[in-house]
Coordinates of C-alpha atoms and ligand atoms in Angstrom, one line a residue:
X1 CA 120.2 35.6 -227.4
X2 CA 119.0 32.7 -226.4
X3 CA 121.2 30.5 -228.7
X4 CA 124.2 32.6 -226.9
X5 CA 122.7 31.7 -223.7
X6 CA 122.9 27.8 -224.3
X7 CA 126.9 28.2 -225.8
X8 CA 127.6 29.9 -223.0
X9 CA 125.6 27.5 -220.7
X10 CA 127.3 24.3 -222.8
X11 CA 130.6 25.6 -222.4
X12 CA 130.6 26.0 -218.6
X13 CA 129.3 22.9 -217.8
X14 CA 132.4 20.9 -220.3
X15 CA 134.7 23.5 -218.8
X16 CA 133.2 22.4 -215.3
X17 CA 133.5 18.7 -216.2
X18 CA 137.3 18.9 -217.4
X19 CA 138.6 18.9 -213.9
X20 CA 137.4 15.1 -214.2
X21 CA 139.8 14.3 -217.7
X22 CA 142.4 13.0 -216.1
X23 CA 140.8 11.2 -213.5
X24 CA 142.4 7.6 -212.6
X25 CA 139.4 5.0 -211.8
X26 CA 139.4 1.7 -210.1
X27 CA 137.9 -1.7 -210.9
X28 CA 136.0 -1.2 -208.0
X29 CA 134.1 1.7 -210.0
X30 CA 132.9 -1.0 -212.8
X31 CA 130.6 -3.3 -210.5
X32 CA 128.1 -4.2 -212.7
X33 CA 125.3 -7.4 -212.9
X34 CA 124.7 -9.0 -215.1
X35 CA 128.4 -8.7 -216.0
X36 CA 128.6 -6.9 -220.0
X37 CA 129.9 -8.6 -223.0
X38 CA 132.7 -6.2 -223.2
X39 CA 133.9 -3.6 -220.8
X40 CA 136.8 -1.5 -221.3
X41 CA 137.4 0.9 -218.4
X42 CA 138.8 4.5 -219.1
X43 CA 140.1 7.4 -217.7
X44 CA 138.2 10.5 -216.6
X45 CA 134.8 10.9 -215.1
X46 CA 131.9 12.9 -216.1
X47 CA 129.4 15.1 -213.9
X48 CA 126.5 15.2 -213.6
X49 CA 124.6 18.0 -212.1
X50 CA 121.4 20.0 -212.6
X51 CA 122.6 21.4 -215.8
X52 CA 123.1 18.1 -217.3
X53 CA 120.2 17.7 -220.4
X54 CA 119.1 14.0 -221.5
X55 CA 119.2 14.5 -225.1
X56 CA 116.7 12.2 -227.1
X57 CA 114.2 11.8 -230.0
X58 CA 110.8 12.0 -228.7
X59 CA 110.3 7.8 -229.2
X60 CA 112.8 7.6 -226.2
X61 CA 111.2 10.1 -223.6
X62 CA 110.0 7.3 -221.2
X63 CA 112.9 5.7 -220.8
X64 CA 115.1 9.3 -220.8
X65 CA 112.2 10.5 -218.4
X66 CA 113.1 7.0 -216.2
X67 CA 116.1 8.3 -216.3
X68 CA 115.4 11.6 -215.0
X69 CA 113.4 10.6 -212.2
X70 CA 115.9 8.4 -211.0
X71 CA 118.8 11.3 -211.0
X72 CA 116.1 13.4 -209.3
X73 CA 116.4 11.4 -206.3
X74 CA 120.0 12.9 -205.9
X75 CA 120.2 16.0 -207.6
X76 CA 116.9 17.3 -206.7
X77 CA 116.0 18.5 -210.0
X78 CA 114.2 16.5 -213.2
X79 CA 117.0 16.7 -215.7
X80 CA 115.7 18.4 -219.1
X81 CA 115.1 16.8 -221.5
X82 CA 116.0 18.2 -225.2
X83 CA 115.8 16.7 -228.7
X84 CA 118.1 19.4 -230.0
X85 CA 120.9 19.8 -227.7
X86 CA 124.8 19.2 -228.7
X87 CA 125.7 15.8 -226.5
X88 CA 129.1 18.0 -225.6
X89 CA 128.2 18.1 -221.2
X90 CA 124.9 16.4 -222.0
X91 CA 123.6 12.1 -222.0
X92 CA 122.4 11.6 -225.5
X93 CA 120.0 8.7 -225.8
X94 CA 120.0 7.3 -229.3
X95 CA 118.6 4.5 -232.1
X96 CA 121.1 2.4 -233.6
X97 CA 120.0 0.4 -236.0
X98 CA 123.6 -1.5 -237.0
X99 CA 123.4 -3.1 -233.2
X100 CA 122.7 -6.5 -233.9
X101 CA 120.5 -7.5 -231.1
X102 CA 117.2 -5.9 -230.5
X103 CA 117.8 -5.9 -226.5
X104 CA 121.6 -4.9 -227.2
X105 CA 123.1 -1.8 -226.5
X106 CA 126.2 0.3 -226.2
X107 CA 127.1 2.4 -223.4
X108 CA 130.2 5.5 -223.7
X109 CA 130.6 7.6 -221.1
X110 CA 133.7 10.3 -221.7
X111 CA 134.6 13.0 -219.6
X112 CA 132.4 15.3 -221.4
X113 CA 129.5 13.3 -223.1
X114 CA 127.5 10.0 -222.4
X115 CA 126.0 8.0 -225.2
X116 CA 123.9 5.1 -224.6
X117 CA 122.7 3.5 -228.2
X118 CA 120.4 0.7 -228.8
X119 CA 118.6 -0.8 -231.9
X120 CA 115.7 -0.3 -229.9
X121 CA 114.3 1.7 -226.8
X122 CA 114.8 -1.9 -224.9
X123 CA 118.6 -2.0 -225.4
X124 CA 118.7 1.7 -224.0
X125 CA 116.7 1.1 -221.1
X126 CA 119.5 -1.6 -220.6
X127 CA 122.5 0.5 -220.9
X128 CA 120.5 2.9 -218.3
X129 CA 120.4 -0.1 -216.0
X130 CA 124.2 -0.1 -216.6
X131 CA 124.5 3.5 -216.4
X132 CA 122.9 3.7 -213.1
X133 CA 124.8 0.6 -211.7
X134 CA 128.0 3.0 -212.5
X135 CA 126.8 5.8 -210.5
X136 CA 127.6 6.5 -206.8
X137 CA 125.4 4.6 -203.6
X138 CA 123.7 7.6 -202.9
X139 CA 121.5 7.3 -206.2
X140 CA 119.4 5.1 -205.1
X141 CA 118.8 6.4 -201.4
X142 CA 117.4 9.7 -201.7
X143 CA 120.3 11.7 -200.4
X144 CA 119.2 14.7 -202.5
X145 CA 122.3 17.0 -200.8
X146 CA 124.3 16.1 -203.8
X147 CA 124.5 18.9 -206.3
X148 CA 127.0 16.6 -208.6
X149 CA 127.3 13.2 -209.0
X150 CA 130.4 11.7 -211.2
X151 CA 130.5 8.5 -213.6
X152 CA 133.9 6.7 -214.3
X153 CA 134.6 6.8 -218.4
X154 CA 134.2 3.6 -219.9
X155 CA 133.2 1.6 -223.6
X156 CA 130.3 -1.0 -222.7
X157 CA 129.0 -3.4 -225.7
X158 CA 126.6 -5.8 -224.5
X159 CA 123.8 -7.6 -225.4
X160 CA 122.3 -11.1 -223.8
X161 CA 122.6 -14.6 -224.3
X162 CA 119.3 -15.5 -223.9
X163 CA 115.7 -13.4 -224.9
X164 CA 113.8 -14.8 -222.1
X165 CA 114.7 -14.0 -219.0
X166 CA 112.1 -14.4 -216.3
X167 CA 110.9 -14.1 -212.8
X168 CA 108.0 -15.9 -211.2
X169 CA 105.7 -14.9 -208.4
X170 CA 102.9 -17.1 -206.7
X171 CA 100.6 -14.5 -205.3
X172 CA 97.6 -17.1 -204.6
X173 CA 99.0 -19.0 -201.9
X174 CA 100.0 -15.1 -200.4
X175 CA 98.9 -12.2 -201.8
X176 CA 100.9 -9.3 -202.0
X177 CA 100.0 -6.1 -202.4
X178 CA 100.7 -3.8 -206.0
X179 CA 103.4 -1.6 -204.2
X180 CA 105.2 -4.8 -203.4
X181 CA 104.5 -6.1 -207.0
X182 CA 105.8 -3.1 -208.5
X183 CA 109.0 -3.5 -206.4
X184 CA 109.6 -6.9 -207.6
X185 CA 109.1 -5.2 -211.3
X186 CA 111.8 -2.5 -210.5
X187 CA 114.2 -5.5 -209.1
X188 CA 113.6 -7.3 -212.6
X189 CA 114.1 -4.5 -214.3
X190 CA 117.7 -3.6 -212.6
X191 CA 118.8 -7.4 -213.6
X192 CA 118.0 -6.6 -217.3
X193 CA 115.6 -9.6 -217.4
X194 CA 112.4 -9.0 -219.2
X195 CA 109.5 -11.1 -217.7
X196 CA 107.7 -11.4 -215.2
X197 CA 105.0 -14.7 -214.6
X198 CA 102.4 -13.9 -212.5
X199 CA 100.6 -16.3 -210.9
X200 CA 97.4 -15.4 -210.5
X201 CA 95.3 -18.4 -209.7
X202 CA 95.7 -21.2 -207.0
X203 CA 93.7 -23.8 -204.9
X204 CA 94.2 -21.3 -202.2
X205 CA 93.2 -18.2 -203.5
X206 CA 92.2 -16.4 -206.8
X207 CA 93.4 -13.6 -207.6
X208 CA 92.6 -11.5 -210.8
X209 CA 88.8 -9.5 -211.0
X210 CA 86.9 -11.3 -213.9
X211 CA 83.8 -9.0 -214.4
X212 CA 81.7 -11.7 -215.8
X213 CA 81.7 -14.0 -212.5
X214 CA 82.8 -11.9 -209.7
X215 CA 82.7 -15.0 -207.2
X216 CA 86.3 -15.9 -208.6
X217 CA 87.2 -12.7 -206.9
X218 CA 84.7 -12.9 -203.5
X219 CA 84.4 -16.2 -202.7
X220 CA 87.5 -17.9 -204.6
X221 CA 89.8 -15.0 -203.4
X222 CA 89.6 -15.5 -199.8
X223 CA 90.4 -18.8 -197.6
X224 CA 89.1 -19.6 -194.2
X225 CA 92.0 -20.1 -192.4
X226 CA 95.2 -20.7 -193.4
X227 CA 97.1 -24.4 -191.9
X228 CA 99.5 -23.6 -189.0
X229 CA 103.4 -25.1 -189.9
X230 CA 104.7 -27.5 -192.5
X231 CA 101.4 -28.1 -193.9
X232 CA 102.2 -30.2 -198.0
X233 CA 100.2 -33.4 -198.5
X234 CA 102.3 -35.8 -196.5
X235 CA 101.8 -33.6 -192.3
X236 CA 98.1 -34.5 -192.2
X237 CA 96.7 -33.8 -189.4
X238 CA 96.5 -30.3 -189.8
X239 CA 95.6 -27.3 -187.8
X240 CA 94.3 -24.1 -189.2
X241 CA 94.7 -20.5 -187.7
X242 CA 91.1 -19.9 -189.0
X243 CA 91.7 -16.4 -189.9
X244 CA 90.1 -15.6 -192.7
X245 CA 92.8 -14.5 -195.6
X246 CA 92.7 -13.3 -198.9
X247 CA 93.2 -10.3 -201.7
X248 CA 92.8 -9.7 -205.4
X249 CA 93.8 -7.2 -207.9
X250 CA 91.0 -5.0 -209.7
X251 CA 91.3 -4.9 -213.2
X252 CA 92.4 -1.1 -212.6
X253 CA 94.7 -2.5 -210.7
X254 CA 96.1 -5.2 -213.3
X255 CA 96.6 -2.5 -216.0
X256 CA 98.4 -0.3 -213.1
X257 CA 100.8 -3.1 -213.1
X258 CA 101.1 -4.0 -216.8
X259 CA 102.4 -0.7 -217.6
X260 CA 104.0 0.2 -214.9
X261 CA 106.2 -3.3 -216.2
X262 CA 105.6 -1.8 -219.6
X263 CA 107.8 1.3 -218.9
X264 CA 110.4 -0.7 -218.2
X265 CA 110.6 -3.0 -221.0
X266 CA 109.3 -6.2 -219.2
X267 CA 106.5 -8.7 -220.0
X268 CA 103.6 -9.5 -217.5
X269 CA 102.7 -13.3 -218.4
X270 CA 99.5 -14.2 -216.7
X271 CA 98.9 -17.5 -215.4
X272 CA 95.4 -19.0 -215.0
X273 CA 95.7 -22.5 -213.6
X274 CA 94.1 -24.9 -215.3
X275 CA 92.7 -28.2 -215.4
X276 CA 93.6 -28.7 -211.2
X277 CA 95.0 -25.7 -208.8
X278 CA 91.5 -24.8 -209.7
X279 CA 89.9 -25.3 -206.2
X280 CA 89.1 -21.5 -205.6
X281 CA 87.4 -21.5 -208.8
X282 CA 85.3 -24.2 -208.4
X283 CA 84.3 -22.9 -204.2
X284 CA 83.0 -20.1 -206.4
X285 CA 81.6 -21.6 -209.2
X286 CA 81.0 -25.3 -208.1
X287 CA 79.1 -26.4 -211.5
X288 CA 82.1 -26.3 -213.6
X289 CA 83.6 -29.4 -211.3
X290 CA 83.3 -33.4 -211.8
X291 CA 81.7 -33.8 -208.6
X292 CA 79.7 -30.3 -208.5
X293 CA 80.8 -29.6 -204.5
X294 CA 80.7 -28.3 -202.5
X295 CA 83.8 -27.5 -202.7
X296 CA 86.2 -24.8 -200.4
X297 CA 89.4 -22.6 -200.8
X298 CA 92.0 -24.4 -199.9
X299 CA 93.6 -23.8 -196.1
X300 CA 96.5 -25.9 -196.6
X301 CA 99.7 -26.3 -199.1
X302 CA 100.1 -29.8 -201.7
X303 CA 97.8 -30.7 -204.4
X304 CA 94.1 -32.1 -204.5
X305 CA 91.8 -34.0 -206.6
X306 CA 89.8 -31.4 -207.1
X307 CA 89.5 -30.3 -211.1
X308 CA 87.8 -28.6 -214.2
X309 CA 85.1 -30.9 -215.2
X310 CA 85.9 -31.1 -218.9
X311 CA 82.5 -30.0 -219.9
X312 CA 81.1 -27.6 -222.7
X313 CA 80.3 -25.3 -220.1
X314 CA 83.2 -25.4 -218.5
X315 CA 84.9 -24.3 -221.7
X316 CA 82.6 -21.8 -222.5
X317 CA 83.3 -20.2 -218.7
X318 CA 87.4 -20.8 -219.3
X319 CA 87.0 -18.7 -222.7
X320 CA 85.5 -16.1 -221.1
X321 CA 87.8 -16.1 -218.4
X322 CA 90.6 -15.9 -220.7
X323 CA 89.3 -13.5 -222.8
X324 CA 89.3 -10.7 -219.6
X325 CA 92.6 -12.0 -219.5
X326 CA 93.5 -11.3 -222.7
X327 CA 91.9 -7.7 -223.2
X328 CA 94.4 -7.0 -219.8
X329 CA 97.3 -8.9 -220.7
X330 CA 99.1 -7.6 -224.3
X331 CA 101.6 -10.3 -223.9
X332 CA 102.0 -13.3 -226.8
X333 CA 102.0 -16.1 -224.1
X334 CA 99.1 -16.7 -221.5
X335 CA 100.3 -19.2 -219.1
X336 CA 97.5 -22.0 -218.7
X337 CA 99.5 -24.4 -216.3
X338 CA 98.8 -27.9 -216.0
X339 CA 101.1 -29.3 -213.8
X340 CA 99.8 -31.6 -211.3
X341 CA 96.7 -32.5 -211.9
X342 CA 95.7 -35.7 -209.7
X343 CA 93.5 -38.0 -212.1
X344 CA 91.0 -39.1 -209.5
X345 CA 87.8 -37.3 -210.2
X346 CA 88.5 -37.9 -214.0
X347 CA 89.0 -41.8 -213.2
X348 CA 85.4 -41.1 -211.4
X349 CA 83.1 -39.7 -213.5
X350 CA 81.0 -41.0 -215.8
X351 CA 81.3 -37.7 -217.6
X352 CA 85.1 -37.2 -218.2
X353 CA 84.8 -41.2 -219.2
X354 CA 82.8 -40.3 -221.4
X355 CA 84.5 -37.5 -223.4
X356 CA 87.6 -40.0 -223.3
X357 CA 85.2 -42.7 -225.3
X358 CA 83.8 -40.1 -227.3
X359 CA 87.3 -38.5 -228.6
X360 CA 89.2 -41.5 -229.1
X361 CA 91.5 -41.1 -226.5
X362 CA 93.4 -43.6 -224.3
X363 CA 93.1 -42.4 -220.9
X364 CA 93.4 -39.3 -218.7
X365 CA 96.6 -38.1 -219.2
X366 CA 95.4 -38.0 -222.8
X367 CA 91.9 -36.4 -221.5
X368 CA 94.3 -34.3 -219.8
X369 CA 96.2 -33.0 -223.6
X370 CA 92.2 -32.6 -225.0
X371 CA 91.8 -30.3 -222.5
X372 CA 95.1 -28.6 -222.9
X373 CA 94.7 -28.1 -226.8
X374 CA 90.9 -26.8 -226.2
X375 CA 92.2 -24.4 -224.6
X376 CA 95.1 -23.6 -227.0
X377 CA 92.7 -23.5 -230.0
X378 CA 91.0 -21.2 -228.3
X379 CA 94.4 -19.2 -227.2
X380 CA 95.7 -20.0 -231.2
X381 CA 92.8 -18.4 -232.5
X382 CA 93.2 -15.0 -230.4
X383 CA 97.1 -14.5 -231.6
X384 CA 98.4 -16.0 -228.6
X385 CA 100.7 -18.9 -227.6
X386 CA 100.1 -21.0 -224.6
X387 CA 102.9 -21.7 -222.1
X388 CA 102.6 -25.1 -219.7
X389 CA 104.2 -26.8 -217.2
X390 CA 106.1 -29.9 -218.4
X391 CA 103.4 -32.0 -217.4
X392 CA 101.7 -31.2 -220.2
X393 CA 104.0 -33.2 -222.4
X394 CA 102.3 -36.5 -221.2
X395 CA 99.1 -37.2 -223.2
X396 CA 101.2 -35.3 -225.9
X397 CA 102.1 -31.7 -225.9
X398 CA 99.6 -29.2 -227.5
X399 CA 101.2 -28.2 -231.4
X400 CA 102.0 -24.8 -230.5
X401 CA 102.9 -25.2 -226.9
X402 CA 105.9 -23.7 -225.3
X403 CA 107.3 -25.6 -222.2
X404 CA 108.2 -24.8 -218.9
X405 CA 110.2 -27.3 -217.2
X406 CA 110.0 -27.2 -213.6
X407 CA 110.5 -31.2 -212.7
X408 CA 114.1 -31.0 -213.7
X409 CA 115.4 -30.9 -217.0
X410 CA 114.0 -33.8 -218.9
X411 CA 110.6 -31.8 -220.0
X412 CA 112.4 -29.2 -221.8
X413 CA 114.8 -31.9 -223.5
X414 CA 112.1 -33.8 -224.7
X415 CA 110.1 -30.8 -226.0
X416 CA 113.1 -29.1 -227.4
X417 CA 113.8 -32.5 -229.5
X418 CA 109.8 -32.1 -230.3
X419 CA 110.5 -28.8 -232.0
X420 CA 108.8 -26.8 -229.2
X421 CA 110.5 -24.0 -227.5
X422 CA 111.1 -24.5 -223.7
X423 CA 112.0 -22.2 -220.9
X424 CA 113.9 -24.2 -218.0
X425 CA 112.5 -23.2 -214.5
X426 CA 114.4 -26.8 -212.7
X427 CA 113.4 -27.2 -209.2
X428 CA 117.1 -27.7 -208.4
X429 CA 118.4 -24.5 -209.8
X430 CA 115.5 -22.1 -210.1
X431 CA 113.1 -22.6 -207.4
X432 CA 114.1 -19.5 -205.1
X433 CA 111.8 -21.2 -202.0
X434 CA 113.8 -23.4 -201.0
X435 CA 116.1 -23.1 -198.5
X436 CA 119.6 -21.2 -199.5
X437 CA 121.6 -23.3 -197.0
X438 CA 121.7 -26.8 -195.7
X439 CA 122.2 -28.6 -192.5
X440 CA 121.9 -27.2 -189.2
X441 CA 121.8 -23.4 -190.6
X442 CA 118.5 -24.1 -191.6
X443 CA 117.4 -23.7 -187.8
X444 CA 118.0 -20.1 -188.3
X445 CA 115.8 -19.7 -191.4
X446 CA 111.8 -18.9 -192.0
X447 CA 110.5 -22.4 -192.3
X448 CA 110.1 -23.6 -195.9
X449 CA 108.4 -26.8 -197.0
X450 CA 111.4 -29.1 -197.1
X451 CA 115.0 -29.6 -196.3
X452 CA 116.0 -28.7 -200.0
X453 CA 118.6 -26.1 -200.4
X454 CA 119.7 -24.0 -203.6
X455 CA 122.7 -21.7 -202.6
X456 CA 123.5 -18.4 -204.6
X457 CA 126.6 -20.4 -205.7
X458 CA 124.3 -23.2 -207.2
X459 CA 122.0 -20.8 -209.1
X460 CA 125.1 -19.4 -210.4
X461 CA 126.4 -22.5 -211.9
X462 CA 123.1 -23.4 -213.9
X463 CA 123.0 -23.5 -217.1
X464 CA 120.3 -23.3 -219.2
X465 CA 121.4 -24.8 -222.3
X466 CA 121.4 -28.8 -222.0
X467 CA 124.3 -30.7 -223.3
X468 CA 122.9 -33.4 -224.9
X469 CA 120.5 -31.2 -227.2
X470 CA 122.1 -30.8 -230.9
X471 CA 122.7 -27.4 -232.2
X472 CA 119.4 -27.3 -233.6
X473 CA 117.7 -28.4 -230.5
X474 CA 119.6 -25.6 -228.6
X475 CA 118.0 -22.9 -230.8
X476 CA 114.3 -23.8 -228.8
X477 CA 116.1 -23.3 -225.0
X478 CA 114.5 -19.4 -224.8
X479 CA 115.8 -18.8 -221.6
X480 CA 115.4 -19.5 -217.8
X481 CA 113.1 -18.4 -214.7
X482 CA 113.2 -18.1 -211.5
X483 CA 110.5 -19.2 -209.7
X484 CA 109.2 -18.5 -206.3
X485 CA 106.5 -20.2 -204.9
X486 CA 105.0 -17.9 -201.6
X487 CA 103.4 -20.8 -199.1
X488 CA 106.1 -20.1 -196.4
X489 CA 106.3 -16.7 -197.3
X490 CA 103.3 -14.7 -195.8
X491 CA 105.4 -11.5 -195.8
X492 CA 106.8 -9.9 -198.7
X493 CA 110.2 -9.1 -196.4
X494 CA 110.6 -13.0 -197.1
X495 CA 109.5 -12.3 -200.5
X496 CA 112.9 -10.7 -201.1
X497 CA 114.9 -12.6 -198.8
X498 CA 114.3 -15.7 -201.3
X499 CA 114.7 -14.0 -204.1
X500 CA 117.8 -11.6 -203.3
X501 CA 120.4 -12.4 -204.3
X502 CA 119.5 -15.7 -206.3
X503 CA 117.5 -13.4 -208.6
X504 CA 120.8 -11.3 -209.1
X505 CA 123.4 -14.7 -209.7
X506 CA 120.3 -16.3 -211.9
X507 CA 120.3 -12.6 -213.9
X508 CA 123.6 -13.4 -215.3
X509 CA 123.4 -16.8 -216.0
X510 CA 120.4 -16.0 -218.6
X511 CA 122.3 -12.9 -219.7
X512 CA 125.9 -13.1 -219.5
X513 CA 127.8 -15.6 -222.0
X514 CA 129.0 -18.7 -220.6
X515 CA 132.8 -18.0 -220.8
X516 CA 132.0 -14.9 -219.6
X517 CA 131.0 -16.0 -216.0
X518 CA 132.9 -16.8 -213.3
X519 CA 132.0 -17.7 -209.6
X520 CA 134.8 -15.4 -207.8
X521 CA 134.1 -12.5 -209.8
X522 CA 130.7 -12.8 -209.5
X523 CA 131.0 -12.5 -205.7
X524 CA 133.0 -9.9 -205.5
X525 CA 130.2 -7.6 -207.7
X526 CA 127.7 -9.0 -205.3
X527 CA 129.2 -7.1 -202.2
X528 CA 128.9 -3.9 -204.5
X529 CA 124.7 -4.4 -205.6
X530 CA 123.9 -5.5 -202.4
X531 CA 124.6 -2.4 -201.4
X532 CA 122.3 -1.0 -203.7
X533 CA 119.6 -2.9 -202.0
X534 CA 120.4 -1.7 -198.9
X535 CA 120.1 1.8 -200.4
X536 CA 116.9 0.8 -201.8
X537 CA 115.4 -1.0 -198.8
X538 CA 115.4 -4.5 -199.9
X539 CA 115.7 -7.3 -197.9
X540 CA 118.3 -9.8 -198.8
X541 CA 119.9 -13.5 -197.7
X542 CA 123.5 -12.6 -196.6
X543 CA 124.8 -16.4 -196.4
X544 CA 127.0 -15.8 -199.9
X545 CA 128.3 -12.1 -198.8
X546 CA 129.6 -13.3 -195.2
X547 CA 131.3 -16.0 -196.5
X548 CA 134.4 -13.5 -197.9
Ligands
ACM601 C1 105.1 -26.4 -209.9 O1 106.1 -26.2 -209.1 N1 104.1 -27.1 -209.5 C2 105.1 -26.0 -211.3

């Protein structure tokens, strides 16, 4: 009975889905960022109502069950979800192991069945972001009075150009709050990009609960007062709003976050700022700095002389920092910093002399790589990789270091010709605080600390890959990142505003193939997702869509 039930059940709901067969589509129907490897469009369009059954192996129930709960939003109903059902009026998930890239995937929607393949649940949880991309507005807004929703055929075989594909969020100099951090997620998620770099430790605030000295968290994570206007290390004299200002996430709260990225295929890579940034540590725990305090969260932006103190005790307490970090974090790279670290207090104490005497080494930037590869041992030894800003190149890198170059390009070209894999994060193309226009438009903006602008367009025309690397070189360019650093953003409205839509033209420039890209086309898909922001609430810069 039952199995008459279900072929009745299965043949109604094809029957019901022929009407679409014939159906004619339009470009406009195939909108999607990053833009697929290859896209042939099709006729006929199939439904989706509550009938509709995700068909899957039990492996792929999160991401079929992501799936669900998005569809719920519309149809009102979670979608069930069956290992056993024919695909015939149903969306079979399903592992394909003759796709070449790990993260690739295929995508076939015909007017009675959808079939999204991937070697691994990654590359399906891709050709879902595609799949919902494909599917009418009202998706993403809730408007649960749809009984059926329809999805133009097509043949979508795609897979990215680069395997790391990042975003950045400074959460010391603002701290946001894990709703807003889990938004961010979802946005990385719907650009098929796979990390996301938490900064979790600043001069201005830390951020992360470490159980074994909780002043990182009460003292170090809250600041006096906060300077009032462009406030970098050039506009002294200051003046501070002295409200007291701060925030930090639980170790609950951390894992909330890890999996929550977890579910949808993306990295969380911790940073813990090390040997400078670390003036928040040392107001809490002032014995593990050259000069011993006292010493106070920061209130303004720039850098400072205050450092780590590279002591045996300061090791011992960065270990078992890193090892919280660690048990929280699953991901292969920890993020240890290193960029600009001022050389003062080093040049000053007898101490850090000392150690450079003792270990043979030439002079602080070179005190500055002892530190670096402590650390990394350390890292090394627990089955992880470090990650540092290109600063760390300068005393020489660290053996197993990955690079992220931030102060152009030059970092990542000398490390990949070192052998070292690099991710490129330039200032010019990636840094998503700075301004998006130039000139007198800038009146009209939030300010940000300088006159620097990156446009969507600009973002758009990076690429990752530099030219004068050889082929072999090439092979250690991982990817790109977008960075976005929050000290003109105390809101997480502006939060978005930077990012969107830089994240969205930077999204296709790490995943999209080179010849595949172009500028116009781009902007014409760009009126389509922003759209989907709108549905979704986000807040985004409208200087690239008002230009049409
Ligand atoms: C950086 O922007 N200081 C990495």
């Amino acid at each position: 009975m039952k199995n008459i039930i279900f072929i009745v059940a299965s043949i109604l709901a094809v029957s019901c889905s022929s009407k679409y067969q014939e159906t004619v589509n339009s470009d406009d129907d195939y909108q999607i960022i990053p833009k697929p490897k290859e896209l042939n469009i099709a006729k006929g369009r199939f439904l989706i109502n509550s009938k509709t059954k995700i068909i899957c192996v039990k492996s792929l129930a999160q991401e079929a069950g992501y799936l669900s709960k998005i569809l719920n939003t519309t149809l009102g109903v979670d979608l069930t979800i069956d290992s056993s059902a024919n695909k015939n009026g149903n969306i079979k998930l399903e592992l394909n192991h003759t796709i070449a890239n790990r993260e690739g995937y295929t995508l076939s929607v015909e007017y009675d069945a959808i079939i999204i393949s991937g070697k691994t649940a990654t590359g399906i949880f891709y050709g879902i972001q595609s799949l919902l991309q494909l599917l009418p507005i009202k998706i993403e807004n809730g408007d649960n009075d749809a009984i059926e929703i329809t999805i133009p055929a097509v043949e979508i075989n795609d897979s990215p150009r680069y395997a790391y594909r990042g975003m950045h969020l400074d959460v010391g100099r603002h701290f946001f709050s894990v709703a807003s951090v889990k938004r961010y997620i979802d946005l990385i998620a719907m650009h098929k990009m796979n990390t996301f770099h938490w900064h979790l430790t600043e001069d201005q605030g830390w951020r992360i609960e470490i159980k074994k000295y909780p002043k990182l968290t009460e003292v170090g994570g809250f600041r006096k007062g906060t300077a009032v206007g462009l406030a970098g290390t050039r506009n002294a004299p200051y003046t501070y709003d002295d409200i007291k200002y701060g925030g930090f996430y639980t170790q609950e709260e951390i894992k909330e976050v890890v999996a929550y990225a977890g579910a949808r295929h993306i990295t969380v890579i911790p940073e813990i700022e090390l040997p400078g940034h670390s003036s928040a540590a040392l107001a809490a725990y002032p014995q593990f700095g050259n000069t011993k305090g006292p010493y106070e969260v920061a209130k303004r932006w720039g850098i400072f002389n205050e450092t780590f103190a590279p002591t045996e005790e300061t090791f011992a307490f960065l270990e078992d920092v890193l090892s919280e970090v660690m048990a929280l974090f699953p991901s292969k790279f920890i993020h240890i910093g290193g960029d600009e670290v001022l050389k003062k207090e080093w040049e000053e104490s007898a101490y850090a002399q000392e150690v450079i005497k003792r270990e043979g080494l030439k002079d602080e930037n070179e005190l500055q790589s002892y530190f670096i590869r402590r650390i990394e041992k350390f890292l090394n030894a627990n089955d992880r990789t470090i990650i540092g800003w290109d600063e760390i190149l300068e005393g020489g890198i660290a053996p197993n270091a990955t690079i992220m170059s931030w102060r152009g390009i030059e970092g990542g070209i000398a490390a990949a010709k070192q052998h070292h894999t690099v991710i490129m994060t330039p200032g010019t193309h990636c840094y998503f605080d700075y301004y998006q226009v130039g000139g007198e438009e800038q009146k009209k903006e939030a300010l940000t600390g300088s006159k620097r602008y990156t446009s969507v367009e600009k973002v758009y025309s990076y690429e990752p890959t530099p030219s004068v690397l050889t082929p072999e070189e090439k092979k250690y360019i991982l990817g790109a990142q977008g960075n976005v650093w929050t000290e003109y953003m105390p809101s997480w409205d502006l939060v978005e505003y930077n990012v969107l839509p830089r994240m969205t033209a930077l999204s296709e420039v790490v995943w999209s193939s080179k010849k595949n890209r172009n500028w116009e086309d781009f902007r014409m898909r760009l009126q389509h997702i922003v759209i989907r922001y709108e549905a979704l609430g986000y807040n985004y810069a409208k200087h690239s869509i008002d230009k049409q």
